[in-house]
Amino acid sequence: MSAIFHAGISGARGRMGRAVSAALDARDDVVVSARFDRGETPDLSLCDVVIDFSTPEASVELAQACADRGGPALVIGSTGLTPEQDAAILKAAEKIAIVRSGNFSLGVNILIGLVEHAAQRLDGRDWDIEITEAHHRRKVDAPSGTALMLGEAAANGRAEDLDALRSPPYDGVGGAREPGKIGFSSIRAGGIIGEHTVLFASEDEVLTLSHSAIDRSLFAKGAVAAAAWVRSRKPGLYDMQDVLGFRQA
């Protein structure tokens, strides 16, 4: 049996916070030491690691607070961060271990690897890439963090920066599609948990890679696995590729 560790939950009353709480309570190697939301001041000294599904602003505040005291480690699942907020998280990771991911699903992280390999092998002059994502009506950022991760994987496969390849949204008469670009489309409707599709299309054939989330608990279970992994790591910014052992240290 693994050594018991103490975890905190930031954004505890949100949908993902409640799912993380249930996933932690189902394990016998974790004690939940703090459940809190923005505006509440937890005792971070009680925690070995905090799992955070809150807001970009709250995530940055939490990361800075943890860094200032040299711990605990963090797992951050908030999406929609600005470049300045990304930089603040990276700065905090100089002092504490942080796992940050736009999606904690094992299946999605395997999909990311497949997309990068496909993009590497399919010539951008012949193959267009379109990424479509669908989520519930309450999600406020678009494209989703997972869609952007898939876009970055495709851009990496083509040895380019996503900012250079990202196509603006299609609207009105904008002319023909520019070769080599990566397009994004977002759907917000009902209670959709998460759907992501990456389409590679040439003049002759279409390759579709996709992932569907059936139950929100899969993200919570992945975040808890990340928490168990990161609590004993040295300072640095990690992602699920590290947690799953897909990336060599």
Coordinates of N, CA and C in Angstrom, one line a residue:
M1 N 0.8 -1.2 0.0 CA 0.0 0.0 0.0 C 0.9 1.2 0.0
S2 N 0.5 2.2 -0.8 CA 1.3 3.5 -0.9 C 1.2 4.3 0.4
A3 N 2.2 5.1 0.6 CA 2.2 6.0 1.8 C 1.0 7.0 1.7
I4 N 0.4 7.2 2.8 CA -0.7 8.2 2.9 C -0.2 9.6 2.6
F5 N -0.9 10.3 1.8 CA -0.6 11.7 1.6 C -1.8 12.6 1.9
H6 N -1.6 13.9 2.1 CA -2.6 14.8 2.4 C -2.8 15.8 1.2
A7 N -4.1 15.9 0.8 CA -4.4 16.7 -0.4 C -5.4 17.7 0.0
G8 N -5.3 18.8 -0.8 CA -6.3 19.9 -0.7 C -7.0 20.0 -2.0
I9 N -8.2 20.6 -2.0 CA -9.0 20.8 -3.2 C -9.4 22.3 -3.4
S10 N -8.9 22.9 -4.4 CA -9.2 24.3 -4.7 C -10.3 24.3 -5.8
G11 N -11.4 25.1 -5.5 CA -12.5 25.1 -6.4 C -13.4 23.9 -6.0
A12 N -13.5 23.6 -4.7 CA -14.1 22.4 -4.2 C -15.6 22.3 -4.4
R13 N -16.2 23.5 -4.6 CA -17.7 23.4 -4.7 C -18.1 23.4 -6.2
G14 N -17.1 23.5 -7.1 CA -17.4 23.5 -8.5 C -17.7 22.0 -9.0
R15 N -18.1 21.9 -10.3 CA -18.4 20.5 -10.8 C -17.1 19.6 -10.7
M16 N -16.0 20.1 -11.2 CA -14.8 19.3 -11.1 C -14.3 19.1 -9.7
G17 N -14.4 20.2 -8.9 CA -14.0 20.1 -7.5 C -14.8 18.9 -6.8
R18 N -16.0 18.8 -7.0 CA -16.8 17.8 -6.4 C -16.4 16.4 -6.9
A19 N -16.1 16.3 -8.2 CA -15.7 15.1 -8.8 C -14.3 14.7 -8.2
V20 N -13.4 15.6 -8.0 CA -12.1 15.3 -7.4 C -12.3 14.9 -6.0
S21 N -13.2 15.5 -5.3 CA -13.5 15.1 -3.9 C -13.9 13.7 -3.8
A22 N -14.8 13.3 -4.7 CA -15.3 11.9 -4.7 C -14.2 10.9 -5.0
A23 N -13.3 11.3 -6.0 CA -12.2 10.4 -6.4 C -11.2 10.3 -5.2
L24 N -11.0 11.3 -4.5 CA -10.1 11.3 -3.4 C -10.7 10.4 -2.2
D25 N -11.9 10.6 -2.0 CA -12.6 9.9 -0.9 C -12.7 8.4 -1.2
A26 N -12.6 8.0 -2.4 CA -12.6 6.6 -2.8 C -11.3 5.9 -2.6
R27 N -10.2 6.7 -2.3 CA -8.9 6.1 -2.2 C -8.6 5.9 -0.7
D28 N -7.8 4.9 -0.3 CA -7.4 4.7 1.1 C -6.0 5.2 1.4
D29 N -5.4 5.9 0.4 CA -4.0 6.4 0.6 C -4.0 7.9 0.7
V30 N -5.2 8.5 0.8 CA -5.3 10.0 0.8 C -6.1 10.5 1.9
V31 N -5.7 11.5 2.6 CA -6.5 12.3 3.5 C -6.8 13.7 2.9
V32 N -8.0 14.0 2.8 CA -8.4 15.4 2.3 C -8.3 16.4 3.4
S33 N -7.3 17.2 3.4 CA -7.0 18.1 4.5 C -7.6 19.5 4.4
A34 N -8.0 19.9 3.1 CA -8.6 21.2 2.9 C -9.5 21.2 1.7
R35 N -10.7 21.8 1.8 CA -11.5 22.0 0.7 C -11.9 23.5 0.7
F36 N -11.6 24.2 -0.4 CA -11.8 25.6 -0.4 C -12.1 26.2 -1.8
D37 N -12.6 27.4 -1.8 CA -12.9 28.1 -3.0 C -12.2 29.5 -3.0
R38 N -12.3 30.2 -4.1 CA -11.7 31.6 -4.1 C -12.3 32.5 -3.0
G39 N -11.4 33.2 -2.4 CA -11.9 34.1 -1.3 C -11.7 33.5 0.1
E40 N -11.5 32.2 0.1 CA -11.2 31.4 1.4 C -9.7 31.2 1.5
T41 N -9.3 31.3 2.7 CA -7.8 31.1 3.0 C -7.6 29.8 3.7
P42 N -7.1 28.8 2.9 CA -6.8 27.5 3.5 C -5.5 27.4 4.3
D43 N -5.3 26.5 5.1 CA -4.1 26.2 5.8 C -3.3 25.3 4.9
L44 N -2.4 25.9 4.1 CA -1.6 25.1 3.1 C -0.6 24.1 3.8
S45 N -0.3 24.4 5.0 CA 0.7 23.6 5.7 C 0.1 22.2 6.0
L46 N -1.2 22.0 5.9 CA -1.8 20.7 6.1 C -1.7 19.8 4.9
C47 N -1.3 20.4 3.7 CA -1.4 19.6 2.5 C 0.0 19.3 1.9
D48 N 0.1 18.1 1.3 CA 1.3 17.7 0.5 C 1.1 18.2 -0.9
V49 N -0.1 18.3 -1.4 CA -0.4 18.7 -2.7 C -1.8 19.2 -2.8
V50 N -2.1 20.2 -3.6 CA -3.4 20.7 -3.8 C -3.8 20.5 -5.3
I51 N -5.0 20.1 -5.5 CA -5.6 19.9 -6.8 C -6.5 21.1 -7.1
D52 N -6.3 21.8 -8.1 CA -6.9 23.1 -8.4 C -7.7 23.1 -9.7
F53 N -9.0 23.1 -9.6 CA -9.9 23.3 -10.7 C -10.8 24.6 -10.4
S54 N -10.2 25.7 -10.6 CA -10.9 27.0 -10.2 C -11.0 27.9 -11.3
T55 N -10.4 29.0 -11.3 CA -10.3 30.0 -12.3 C -8.9 30.4 -12.6
P56 N -8.6 30.9 -13.8 CA -7.2 31.4 -14.0 C -6.6 32.3 -12.9
E57 N -7.4 33.3 -12.5 CA -7.0 34.2 -11.5 C -6.7 33.5 -10.2
A58 N -7.6 32.6 -9.8 CA -7.5 31.9 -8.5 C -6.3 30.9 -8.6
S59 N -6.1 30.3 -9.7 CA -4.9 29.4 -9.9 C -3.6 30.1 -9.7
V60 N -3.5 31.3 -10.3 CA -2.3 32.1 -10.2 C -2.0 32.5 -8.7
E61 N -3.1 33.0 -8.1 CA -3.0 33.4 -6.7 C -2.5 32.2 -5.8
L62 N -3.1 31.0 -6.1 CA -2.7 29.8 -5.3 C -1.3 29.4 -5.6
A63 N -0.9 29.4 -6.8 CA 0.5 29.0 -7.2 C 1.5 30.0 -6.5
Q64 N 1.2 31.3 -6.5 CA 2.1 32.2 -5.9 C 2.2 32.0 -4.4
A65 N 1.0 31.7 -3.7 CA 1.0 31.4 -2.3 C 1.8 30.2 -2.0
C66 N 1.6 29.1 -2.8 CA 2.4 27.9 -2.5 C 3.9 28.1 -2.7
A67 N 4.2 28.8 -3.8 CA 5.6 29.1 -4.1 C 6.3 29.9 -2.9
D68 N 5.6 30.9 -2.4 CA 6.1 31.8 -1.4 C 6.5 31.0 -0.1
R69 N 5.8 29.9 0.1 CA 6.1 29.1 1.4 C 6.8 27.8 1.0
G70 N 7.2 27.6 -0.2 CA 7.9 26.4 -0.6 C 7.1 25.1 -0.7
G71 N 5.8 25.2 -0.9 CA 4.9 24.1 -1.0 C 3.5 24.4 -0.5
P72 N 2.6 23.6 -0.7 CA 2.7 22.2 -1.3 C 2.8 22.2 -2.8
A73 N 2.9 21.0 -3.3 CA 2.9 20.8 -4.8 C 1.5 21.1 -5.3
L74 N 1.4 21.3 -6.6 CA 0.1 21.7 -7.2 C -0.2 20.9 -8.4
V75 N -1.5 20.6 -8.6 CA -2.0 20.1 -9.9 C -3.1 21.1 -10.3
I76 N -2.8 21.7 -11.5 CA -3.7 22.8 -12.0 C -4.4 22.3 -13.2
G77 N -5.8 22.4 -13.2 CA -6.6 22.0 -14.3 C -7.4 23.2 -14.9
S78 N -7.2 24.4 -14.4 CA -7.9 25.5 -14.9 C -7.4 25.8 -16.3
T79 N -8.3 26.3 -17.2 CA -7.9 26.6 -18.6 C -8.3 28.0 -18.8
G80 N -7.8 28.5 -20.0 CA -8.1 29.9 -20.4 C -7.2 30.9 -19.8
L81 N -6.0 30.5 -19.4 CA -5.0 31.4 -18.8 C -4.4 32.3 -19.9
T82 N -4.1 33.6 -19.6 CA -3.5 34.5 -20.5 C -2.0 34.2 -20.5
P83 N -1.2 34.7 -21.5 CA 0.2 34.6 -21.5 C 0.9 35.0 -20.2
E84 N 0.4 36.1 -19.6 CA 0.9 36.6 -18.3 C 0.6 35.7 -17.2
Q85 N -0.5 35.1 -17.2 CA -0.8 34.1 -16.2 C 0.0 32.8 -16.3
D86 N 0.2 32.4 -17.6 CA 1.1 31.3 -17.9 C 2.5 31.5 -17.3
A87 N 3.0 32.8 -17.5 CA 4.3 33.1 -17.0 C 4.4 33.1 -15.5
A88 N 3.3 33.5 -14.9 CA 3.3 33.5 -13.4 C 3.3 32.0 -12.9
I89 N 2.6 31.1 -13.5 CA 2.6 29.7 -13.2 C 4.0 29.1 -13.3
L90 N 4.7 29.5 -14.5 CA 6.0 29.0 -14.7 C 7.0 29.5 -13.7
K91 N 6.8 30.8 -13.3 CA 7.7 31.4 -12.2 C 7.5 30.6 -10.9
A92 N 6.3 30.3 -10.6 CA 6.0 29.5 -9.3 C 6.7 28.2 -9.4
A93 N 6.7 27.6 -10.6 CA 7.3 26.2 -10.7 C 8.8 26.2 -10.5
E94 N 9.4 27.4 -10.4 CA 10.8 27.4 -10.0 C 11.0 27.0 -8.5
K95 N 10.0 27.1 -7.7 CA 10.1 26.8 -6.3 C 9.3 25.6 -5.9
I96 N 8.2 25.2 -6.6 CA 7.4 24.0 -6.3 C 7.2 23.2 -7.5
A97 N 6.8 21.9 -7.3 CA 6.4 21.1 -8.4 C 5.0 21.3 -8.8
I98 N 4.7 21.5 -10.1 CA 3.4 21.8 -10.6 C 3.1 20.9 -11.8
V99 N 2.0 20.1 -11.7 CA 1.5 19.5 -12.9 C 0.4 20.3 -13.5
R100 N 0.5 20.8 -14.7 CA -0.6 21.6 -15.3 C -1.0 20.9 -16.6
S101 N -2.3 20.8 -16.8 CA -2.8 20.1 -18.0 C -4.1 20.7 -18.3
G102 N -4.4 20.8 -19.6 CA -5.8 21.1 -20.1 C -6.7 19.9 -20.1
N103 N -6.1 18.7 -19.9 CA -7.0 17.5 -19.8 C -6.2 16.4 -19.1
F104 N -6.8 15.8 -18.1 CA -6.1 14.8 -17.4 C -6.5 13.4 -17.8
S105 N -7.2 13.2 -18.9 CA -7.6 11.9 -19.4 C -6.5 11.2 -20.0
L106 N -6.4 9.9 -19.7 CA -5.3 9.0 -20.3 C -5.6 8.9 -21.8
G107 N -6.8 8.7 -22.2 CA -7.1 8.6 -23.6 C -6.8 9.9 -24.4
V108 N -7.1 11.0 -23.9 CA -6.7 12.3 -24.5 C -5.2 12.4 -24.7
N109 N -4.5 12.0 -23.7 CA -3.0 12.2 -23.7 C -2.4 11.2 -24.7
I110 N -3.0 10.1 -24.9 CA -2.6 9.2 -26.0 C -2.9 9.8 -27.3
L111 N -4.1 10.4 -27.4 CA -4.5 11.1 -28.7 C -3.5 12.1 -29.0
I112 N -3.1 12.9 -28.1 CA -2.1 14.0 -28.3 C -0.9 13.4 -29.0
G113 N -0.4 12.2 -28.5 CA 0.8 11.6 -29.2 C 0.5 11.2 -30.6
L114 N -0.7 10.6 -30.8 CA -1.1 10.2 -32.2 C -1.2 11.3 -33.1
V115 N -1.7 12.5 -32.7 CA -1.9 13.6 -33.5 C -0.5 14.2 -33.9
E116 N 0.4 14.2 -33.0 CA 1.8 14.7 -33.3 C 2.5 13.8 -34.3
H117 N 2.3 12.5 -34.2 CA 3.0 11.6 -35.1 C 2.3 11.7 -36.5
A118 N 1.0 11.8 -36.5 CA 0.3 12.0 -37.8 C 0.7 13.3 -38.5
A119 N 0.8 14.4 -37.8 CA 1.1 15.6 -38.4 C 2.6 15.6 -38.9
Q120 N 3.4 14.9 -38.2 CA 4.8 14.8 -38.7 C 4.9 14.0 -40.0
R121 N 4.0 13.1 -40.2 CA 4.1 12.2 -41.4 C 3.2 12.6 -42.6
L122 N 2.3 13.5 -42.3 CA 1.4 14.0 -43.4 C 1.8 15.4 -43.8
D123 N 2.2 15.5 -45.0 CA 2.7 16.8 -45.5 C 1.7 17.9 -45.4
G124 N 2.1 19.0 -44.8 CA 1.2 20.1 -44.6 C 0.7 20.8 -45.9
R125 N 1.5 20.6 -47.0 CA 1.1 21.2 -48.2 C -0.1 20.5 -48.8
D126 N -0.3 19.2 -48.4 CA -1.4 18.4 -48.9 C -2.5 18.1 -47.9
W127 N -2.2 18.1 -46.6 CA -3.1 17.7 -45.6 C -3.5 18.9 -44.7
D128 N -4.8 19.2 -44.7 CA -5.3 20.3 -43.8 C -5.6 19.6 -42.5
I129 N -5.6 20.5 -41.4 CA -5.9 20.0 -40.1 C -7.0 20.9 -39.5
E130 N -8.1 20.3 -39.1 CA -9.2 21.0 -38.4 C -9.4 20.3 -37.1
I131 N -9.5 21.1 -36.0 CA -9.8 20.6 -34.7 C -11.2 21.1 -34.2
T132 N -12.0 20.1 -33.9 CA -13.4 20.5 -33.4 C -13.6 20.0 -32.0
E133 N -14.1 20.9 -31.1 CA -14.4 20.5 -29.7 C -15.8 20.9 -29.3
A134 N -16.4 20.1 -28.5 CA -17.8 20.4 -28.0 C -17.8 20.2 -26.5
H135 N -18.4 21.2 -25.8 CA -18.5 21.1 -24.3 C -19.9 21.7 -23.9
H136 N -20.2 21.6 -22.6 CA -21.4 22.0 -22.0 C -21.6 23.6 -22.2
R137 N -22.8 24.0 -22.0 CA -23.1 25.4 -22.2 C -22.5 26.4 -21.2
R138 N -22.0 25.8 -20.1 CA -21.5 26.7 -19.0 C -20.0 26.9 -19.2
K139 N -19.3 26.3 -20.1 CA -17.9 26.5 -20.3 C -17.7 27.9 -20.9
V140 N -16.7 28.6 -20.4 CA -16.6 30.0 -20.8 C -15.4 30.3 -21.7
D141 N -14.5 29.4 -21.8 CA -13.3 29.6 -22.7 C -13.4 28.8 -24.0
A142 N -13.0 29.3 -25.1 CA -13.0 28.6 -26.4 C -11.8 29.1 -27.2
P143 N -11.1 28.2 -28.0 CA -11.2 26.8 -27.9 C -10.8 26.2 -26.5
S144 N -11.2 25.0 -26.3 CA -10.9 24.4 -25.0 C -9.4 24.2 -24.8
G145 N -9.0 24.1 -23.6 CA -7.6 23.8 -23.3 C -7.1 22.6 -24.0
T146 N -7.9 21.5 -24.1 CA -7.6 20.3 -24.7 C -7.4 20.5 -26.2
A147 N -8.3 21.3 -26.8 CA -8.2 21.6 -28.3 C -6.9 22.3 -28.6
L148 N -6.5 23.2 -27.7 CA -5.2 23.9 -27.9 C -4.0 22.9 -27.7
M149 N -4.1 22.0 -26.8 CA -3.1 21.0 -26.6 C -3.0 20.1 -27.9
L150 N -4.1 19.8 -28.5 CA -4.1 19.0 -29.7 C -3.5 19.8 -30.9
G151 N -3.8 21.1 -30.9 CA -3.2 22.0 -31.9 C -1.7 22.2 -31.7
E152 N -1.3 22.3 -30.5 CA 0.2 22.3 -30.3 C 0.9 21.0 -30.7
A153 N 0.2 19.9 -30.4 CA 0.8 18.6 -30.8 C 0.9 18.6 -32.4
A154 N -0.1 19.0 -33.1 CA -0.1 19.0 -34.5 C 1.0 20.0 -35.0
A155 N 1.1 21.1 -34.4 CA 2.2 22.1 -34.8 C 3.6 21.6 -34.5
N156 N 3.7 20.9 -33.4 CA 5.0 20.3 -33.0 C 5.4 19.2 -34.1
G157 N 4.4 18.5 -34.5 CA 4.6 17.5 -35.5 C 5.1 18.1 -36.8
R158 N 4.8 19.3 -37.1 CA 5.2 20.0 -38.3 C 6.4 20.9 -38.0
A159 N 6.9 20.8 -36.8 CA 8.1 21.6 -36.4 C 7.8 23.1 -36.5
E160 N 6.6 23.5 -36.1 CA 6.2 24.9 -36.2 C 5.6 25.3 -34.9
D161 N 5.4 26.6 -34.7 CA 4.8 27.2 -33.6 C 3.3 27.3 -33.9
L162 N 2.4 26.9 -32.9 CA 1.0 27.0 -33.2 C 0.5 28.4 -33.6
D163 N 1.1 29.4 -32.9 CA 0.7 30.8 -33.3 C 0.9 31.1 -34.7
A164 N 1.9 30.5 -35.3 CA 2.1 30.7 -36.8 C 1.2 30.0 -37.7
L165 N 0.6 28.8 -37.2 CA -0.2 28.0 -38.0 C -1.7 28.1 -37.8
R166 N -2.1 28.7 -36.6 CA -3.5 28.8 -36.3 C -4.2 29.7 -37.2
S167 N -5.3 29.2 -37.7 CA -6.2 29.9 -38.7 C -7.2 30.7 -37.9
P168 N -7.6 31.9 -38.4 CA -8.7 32.6 -37.7 C -10.0 31.9 -38.0
P169 N -11.0 32.1 -37.1 CA -12.3 31.5 -37.3 C -12.9 31.8 -38.7
Y170 N -13.5 30.9 -39.3 CA -14.2 31.1 -40.6 C -15.5 31.8 -40.4
D171 N -15.6 32.9 -41.1 CA -16.8 33.7 -40.9 C -16.9 34.7 -42.1
G172 N -18.0 34.6 -42.9 CA -18.2 35.4 -44.0 C -17.3 35.0 -45.2
V173 N -17.1 35.9 -46.1 CA -16.3 35.6 -47.3 C -14.8 35.9 -47.0
G174 N -14.1 34.9 -46.7 CA -12.7 35.1 -46.3 C -11.7 34.6 -47.2
G175 N -12.1 34.0 -48.4 CA -11.2 33.5 -49.3 C -10.9 32.0 -49.1
A176 N -10.1 31.5 -49.9 CA -9.7 30.0 -49.8 C -8.9 29.7 -48.6
R177 N -9.0 28.5 -48.1 CA -8.2 28.1 -46.9 C -6.7 28.1 -47.3
E178 N -6.0 28.7 -46.4 CA -4.5 28.8 -46.6 C -3.9 27.4 -46.3
P179 N -3.1 26.9 -47.2 CA -2.4 25.6 -46.9 C -1.6 25.6 -45.7
G180 N -1.6 24.5 -44.9 CA -0.7 24.3 -43.8 C -1.3 24.9 -42.5
K181 N -2.4 25.6 -42.6 CA -2.9 26.2 -41.3 C -3.7 25.1 -40.5
I182 N -3.9 25.4 -39.2 CA -4.7 24.6 -38.3 C -5.9 25.3 -37.9
G183 N -7.1 24.8 -38.2 CA -8.3 25.5 -37.9 C -9.0 24.9 -36.6
F184 N -9.8 25.8 -35.9 CA -10.5 25.3 -34.7 C -11.9 25.7 -34.8
S185 N -12.8 24.8 -34.3 CA -14.2 25.1 -34.2 C -14.7 24.6 -32.8
S186 N -15.6 25.4 -32.2 CA -16.1 25.1 -30.9 C -17.6 25.0 -30.9
I187 N -18.1 24.1 -30.1 CA -19.6 23.9 -29.9 C -19.8 24.0 -28.4
R188 N -20.8 24.8 -28.0 CA -21.2 24.9 -26.6 C -22.7 24.6 -26.5
A189 N -23.1 23.5 -25.9 CA -24.5 23.1 -25.9 C -24.8 22.1 -24.8
G190 N -25.9 22.2 -24.1 CA -26.4 21.3 -23.2 C -25.4 20.9 -22.1
G191 N -25.3 19.6 -21.9 CA -24.4 19.1 -20.8 C -23.3 18.3 -21.3
I192 N -22.8 18.5 -22.6 CA -21.8 17.7 -23.2 C -20.5 17.8 -22.3
I193 N -20.0 16.7 -21.9 CA -18.8 16.6 -21.0 C -17.5 17.0 -21.8
G194 N -17.3 16.4 -22.9 CA -16.1 16.8 -23.7 C -16.0 15.9 -24.9
E195 N -15.9 16.5 -26.1 CA -15.7 15.8 -27.4 C -14.6 16.5 -28.1
H196 N -13.6 15.8 -28.6 CA -12.5 16.4 -29.4 C -12.3 15.5 -30.6
T197 N -12.2 16.2 -31.7 CA -11.9 15.5 -33.0 C -10.8 16.3 -33.8
V198 N -9.8 15.5 -34.3 CA -8.8 16.1 -35.1 C -8.9 15.5 -36.5
L199 N -9.2 16.3 -37.5 CA -9.4 15.8 -38.8 C -8.2 16.2 -39.7
F200 N -7.6 15.2 -40.4 CA -6.6 15.4 -41.4 C -7.3 15.1 -42.7
A201 N -7.2 16.1 -43.6 CA -7.9 15.9 -44.9 C -7.0 16.4 -46.1
S202 N -6.9 15.4 -47.0 CA -6.3 15.7 -48.3 C -7.3 15.8 -49.4
E203 N -6.9 15.9 -50.6 CA -7.9 15.9 -51.7 C -8.5 14.5 -51.9
D204 N -7.8 13.5 -51.4 CA -8.1 12.1 -51.7 C -8.7 11.3 -50.6
E205 N -8.4 11.7 -49.4 CA -8.8 10.9 -48.2 C -8.9 11.8 -46.9
V206 N -9.6 11.3 -45.9 CA -9.7 11.9 -44.7 C -9.4 11.0 -43.5
L207 N -8.5 11.4 -42.6 CA -8.2 10.7 -41.4 C -8.8 11.4 -40.2
T208 N -9.6 10.7 -39.4 CA -10.2 11.4 -38.2 C -9.7 10.7 -36.9
L209 N -9.2 11.4 -36.0 CA -8.8 10.9 -34.7 C -9.7 11.6 -33.6
S210 N -10.3 10.9 -32.7 CA -11.3 11.5 -31.8 C -11.3 10.9 -30.4
H211 N -11.8 11.6 -29.5 CA -12.0 11.2 -28.1 C -13.3 11.7 -27.6
S212 N -14.0 10.8 -26.8 CA -15.2 11.3 -26.2 C -15.2 10.9 -24.7
A213 N -15.5 11.9 -23.9 CA -15.6 11.7 -22.4 C -17.0 11.2 -22.1
I214 N -17.0 10.1 -21.4 CA -18.4 9.5 -21.1 C -18.8 10.0 -19.7
D215 N -17.8 10.1 -18.8 CA -18.1 10.4 -17.4 C -17.0 11.4 -16.9
R216 N -17.5 12.5 -16.2 CA -16.5 13.5 -15.7 C -15.5 12.9 -14.8
S217 N -15.8 11.8 -14.1 CA -14.9 11.2 -13.2 C -13.6 10.8 -13.8
L218 N -13.5 10.6 -15.1 CA -12.2 10.2 -15.7 C -11.2 11.3 -15.5
F219 N -11.6 12.6 -15.6 CA -10.7 13.7 -15.4 C -10.2 13.8 -14.0
A220 N -11.2 13.6 -13.1 CA -10.8 13.6 -11.6 C -9.8 12.5 -11.3
K221 N -10.1 11.3 -11.8 CA -9.2 10.2 -11.5 C -7.8 10.5 -12.0
G222 N -7.7 11.1 -13.2 CA -6.4 11.5 -13.8 C -5.7 12.5 -12.9
A223 N -6.5 13.5 -12.4 CA -5.9 14.6 -11.6 C -5.4 14.0 -10.3
V224 N -6.1 13.1 -9.7 CA -5.7 12.4 -8.5 C -4.4 11.6 -8.7
A225 N -4.3 10.9 -9.8 CA -3.1 10.2 -10.2 C -1.9 11.2 -10.3
A226 N -2.2 12.3 -10.9 CA -1.1 13.4 -11.1 C -0.7 13.9 -9.7
A227 N -1.6 14.0 -8.8 CA -1.3 14.5 -7.4 C -0.4 13.5 -6.7
A228 N -0.8 12.3 -6.8 CA 0.0 11.2 -6.1 C 1.5 11.2 -6.7
W229 N 1.6 11.5 -8.0 CA 2.9 11.5 -8.7 C 3.7 12.7 -8.3
V230 N 3.1 13.9 -8.3 CA 3.9 15.2 -8.2 C 4.3 15.5 -6.8
R231 N 3.6 15.0 -5.8 CA 3.9 15.4 -4.4 C 5.3 15.2 -4.0
S232 N 6.0 14.3 -4.7 CA 7.4 14.0 -4.3 C 8.4 14.4 -5.3
R233 N 8.0 15.2 -6.3 CA 8.9 15.7 -7.3 C 9.6 16.9 -7.0
K234 N 10.7 17.2 -7.6 CA 11.5 18.4 -7.5 C 10.7 19.5 -8.2
P235 N 11.0 20.8 -7.8 CA 10.3 21.9 -8.5 C 10.5 21.8 -10.0
G236 N 9.4 22.3 -10.7 CA 9.4 22.2 -12.1 C 7.9 22.2 -12.6
L237 N 7.8 22.5 -13.9 CA 6.4 22.5 -14.5 C 6.3 21.2 -15.3
Y238 N 5.4 20.4 -15.0 CA 5.2 19.1 -15.6 C 3.8 19.0 -16.2
D239 N 3.6 18.0 -17.1 CA 2.2 17.7 -17.6 C 2.0 16.2 -17.6
M240 N 0.8 15.8 -18.1 CA 0.4 14.4 -18.1 C 1.4 13.5 -18.8
Q241 N 2.1 14.0 -19.8 CA 3.1 13.2 -20.5 C 4.1 12.7 -19.5
D242 N 4.5 13.6 -18.6 CA 5.5 13.3 -17.6 C 4.9 12.2 -16.6
V243 N 3.7 12.5 -16.2 CA 3.0 11.7 -15.2 C 2.9 10.2 -15.7
L244 N 2.5 10.1 -17.0 CA 2.3 8.8 -17.5 C 3.6 8.1 -18.0
G245 N 4.7 8.8 -17.9 CA 6.0 8.2 -18.3 C 6.2 8.2 -19.8
F246 N 5.5 9.0 -20.5 CA 5.7 9.1 -22.0 C 6.9 10.0 -22.3
R247 N 7.3 10.8 -21.4 CA 8.4 11.7 -21.7 C 9.6 11.3 -20.8
Q248 N 10.7 11.1 -21.3 CA 11.9 10.8 -20.5 C 12.4 12.0 -19.7
A249 N 12.7 11.8 -18.4 CA 13.2 12.8 -17.6 C 14.5 13.4 -18.0

